[in-house]
Amino acid sequence: MNTVWFWVLGAMLTAYAVLDGYDLGAGVLHLMVARDDPERRIVLNAIGPVWNGNEVWLIAGGGMMVVSFPKLYAAAFSGFYLALMLVLWLLILRGVSIEFRSKIDNPLWRSLWDTGFFAGSLLLALLLGVALGNVIRGVPVGADGYFQGTFAMMLNPYALLIGLTSLLVLAWHGSAYLRVKTEGELLRRVTAVSNALTWASLVFVILATLGTFAASSTLASNYRHHPAAFAFPLLGAVGLAGGILSRGPDHEKRAYRFSTLTIIGLLLAAAMTIYPNLLISTVNPDYSLNIFNAASSPAAQRDALIANLAGMLAVVVYSSYIHRTFQGKVRLGEHGY
Amino acid sequence: MSSAVFASRIQFAFTVMFHYLFPVLTMGLGFFIALYSTLELKTGNERYGKAAQFWAKIFAINFALGVVTGIPLEFEFGTNWSSFSTFGGGVFGQTLPMEGVYAFFLESGFLGMFLFGHGRVSRTLHWISGMGVAVGSLLSGYFIVATDAWMQHPVGYELAQDGTVHLKSFWAVLLNPYVGWQYVHTINGALLTGAYVTGGIGAFYLLSNRHPEFARLAVKTAVIAGVILAITQAFPTGDQNGKAVARYNPVKLASMEGLFRTQRGASLAIIGMPDTQHDRLIDPINVPKILSYLAYGDFSAPVEGLDSYSRELWPPVSLTYYTYHIMVGLGTLFIGQMLIGLFLLWKRKLASSRWFLWTLMLAVPFPYIANEAGWTTAEVGRQPWLVYGLLRTAAGTSHTVAAGETVFTTLGFAGIYALLGLLFLVLVGRVIYQGPEGET
């Protein structure tokens, strides 16, 4: 049951990274690729009907963490206190930027929220990666299972490398999404940026992989004991290779599928790196929080799994339906942003 | 109480109270949008469709603020209340992910469809989306009230050896006897707020001679719904919720009523000032025996006073007492005002009685105050417990987070929320100014 929950959480956060990832990526790029108001509206309307639902994956994932591994939730959230508050404020900035921009038709007003959307998306994509880097590398968890994070500790070179990788891969993923949703001159510009980001992602994923070999204390033994898990990094490699082969016109949908595959592969590979730990202690490996000592009771885990998986089945069905309803190129109309 | 605990309490109180200003209208307005959409689908009358579209514009702005101010609250369980999460995450946490899985996905997914789907989806599907949003928002209320109810009246758990609680019964937590009436009372309060907001904006249009057809519909709907909701707010929902408090949190009831001494046939204080120095109510106006009747259905039943509890187990008496009396006082005025409105509607003078329209317009802030006051009663009245009888509030915070950090982030929230509040008023003000005929 503990292992099942580890992978359920991994799946929830991966789904969040894939889904909110493309709208974060779109936010990172929209100042660069969309030059005038109609183009920026196309970018916003491309994510408009779905971005809010995408963010729910993070909220639901957080709730699942409380119920399955309460000690992890308690230690990680209080330990990364100031960083998480920054994440909250960025989520607020980004959310209101998307919603408020269209409400007043004034160039100054719209520039203001365009910048908010860009800055919020950029910093979130970066910070989520920094957080992931610290989870892989470990934090100074003490004997009581808690730690106190400082900015100097959190912004270590390895975590920054993962942060940059996250930013570039999500920007690439966002560009792949926008290739599917745009046309004409805008599509041409998006494709050019996407092309560059594909290569940049490849370089940084290789660097991040090498960095992880150096920074992680658990990687080698985990993959030695579970050789089947090599499928995950392989999945990421296939995604990147496919992305490089899908740069040309007429391959928009394929490129998006490959960037999705890359994110899934990389995040599952990262999860495998720390398994069965949840928060590795850099002070003493015995203090690490893992899927056993951070877990709630077996009954709590079992009932929460049944209750939420049933609901998630329905969510997957109607979310796919909603995504399908809005598929295809964006046309500006009377309704929307 | 240490300053770190106090800082975390202030932060949670501030962020949750600011947050609740929005979902209360999300739930309330969602109901009226669903009502108008249904009427449009059934009658084919375009004015219902127009009304639904206009309210949806305000709903969208309100919803966005509800979302962005809601996320911090879930985070705060971990950031500032990590000992509480460790203590009971497996039990009270059952309802948290379910709120996301069963309510937020529904709400946000179908809101996208509702707002962006015009012309792209069929009329029936558009109507279903509207219903999905309304149902989602009402469901999210259930899960979060159930989470709160576990803190008011913990059930379905067993104490473990390590001092935490383990889940014993999932269904006991989900169907906590405390949830039922508290939830209905909460939702009823939200719907009443929706009635006041729609009615108040309608009254504004009538008073300024704009959009008369739209405004008459809004005021009429608000008064009819408002009469029913104002009455059900007091009886049965408020009454039954009060009985649950009497049964499960008697010391909270004693604070709410300012009852310092245990009495048989206890009287109900309509007004009066609690004096915790001398343990008495100053200048009370009492109605004999009514409190015993309201709490236990028996005019001579004994009601426990604060003297039955050691002083360190008392909640802050004055705050609990005043917020409760503000809620009940406002609730009584709502009933009176809506009954007058119904009388005018019956006399066919509703749209022309300018004095009444003025009172309806100016009343818009008051249901918000009543909702906030009611929740303050519920949460402050639970003190000094975080989980009633199990975990003290002082023991629930994060010891790795310093008071200064929480003060700093609280100031950050205060600044951001002041801006958000201002933007909300400006943007909703513009929508109201442009009116239902205005361009998008």
XYZ file of N, CA, C and O in Angstrom, chain A residues 75-80 139-142 144-150 153-154 279, chain B residues 400:
84
model
N 6.703 18.009 7.176
C 8.122 18.365 7.175
C 8.489 19.195 5.950
O 9.177 20.212 6.069
N 8.017 18.782 4.780
C 8.419 19.481 3.561
C 7.846 20.888 3.527
O 8.536 21.853 3.209
N 6.573 21.037 3.888
C 5.935 22.349 3.760
C 6.443 23.327 4.809
O 6.597 24.506 4.530
N 6.695 22.837 6.048
C 7.203 23.774 7.046
C 8.688 24.042 6.803
O 9.176 25.134 7.046
N 9.416 23.045 6.292
C 10.845 23.223 6.040
C 11.128 24.204 4.912
O 12.003 25.051 5.009
N 10.365 24.082 3.832
C 10.531 25.000 2.697
C 9.654 26.239 2.861
O 9.131 26.764 1.880
N 17.676 17.042 1.979
C 17.688 18.259 2.790
C 18.075 17.857 4.210
O 17.990 16.679 4.571
N 18.487 18.826 5.067
C 18.987 18.451 6.399
C 17.882 18.047 7.380
O 17.651 18.721 8.385
N 17.202 16.941 7.090
C 16.155 16.457 7.996
C 16.820 15.987 9.299
O 17.778 15.230 9.270
N 16.301 16.462 10.432
C 16.876 16.099 11.724
C 16.243 14.851 12.305
O 15.399 14.197 11.672
N 14.059 14.530 14.529
C 12.612 14.630 14.764
C 11.820 14.605 13.462
O 10.598 14.743 13.473
N 12.519 14.455 12.321
C 11.816 14.394 11.046
C 11.516 15.753 10.435
O 10.850 15.834 9.413
N 12.010 16.824 11.065
C 11.776 18.160 10.499
C 13.103 18.787 10.087
O 14.181 18.339 10.484
N 13.036 19.843 9.302
C 14.240 20.609 8.970
C 13.837 22.048 8.745
O 12.666 22.385 8.605
N 14.842 22.898 8.755
C 14.595 24.308 8.535
C 15.359 24.731 7.297
O 16.585 24.739 7.290
N 14.630 25.048 6.236
C 15.295 25.369 4.980
C 15.744 26.819 4.945
O 15.051 27.703 5.401
N 16.923 27.046 4.401
C 17.368 28.418 4.170
C 17.530 28.590 2.675
O 17.669 27.606 1.937
N 20.721 27.160 1.271
C 20.697 25.709 1.137
C 19.873 25.291 -0.080
O 20.268 24.425 -0.860
N 18.698 25.952 -0.239
C 17.803 25.528 -1.314
C 18.355 25.881 -2.682
O 18.105 25.187 -3.661
N 11.850 12.096 1.544
C 12.672 13.268 1.806
C 13.961 12.742 2.428
O 13.968 12.274 3.563
N 9.483 24.620 13.367
C 10.631 25.085 12.587
C 10.376 26.457 11.960
O 11.260 27.022 11.324
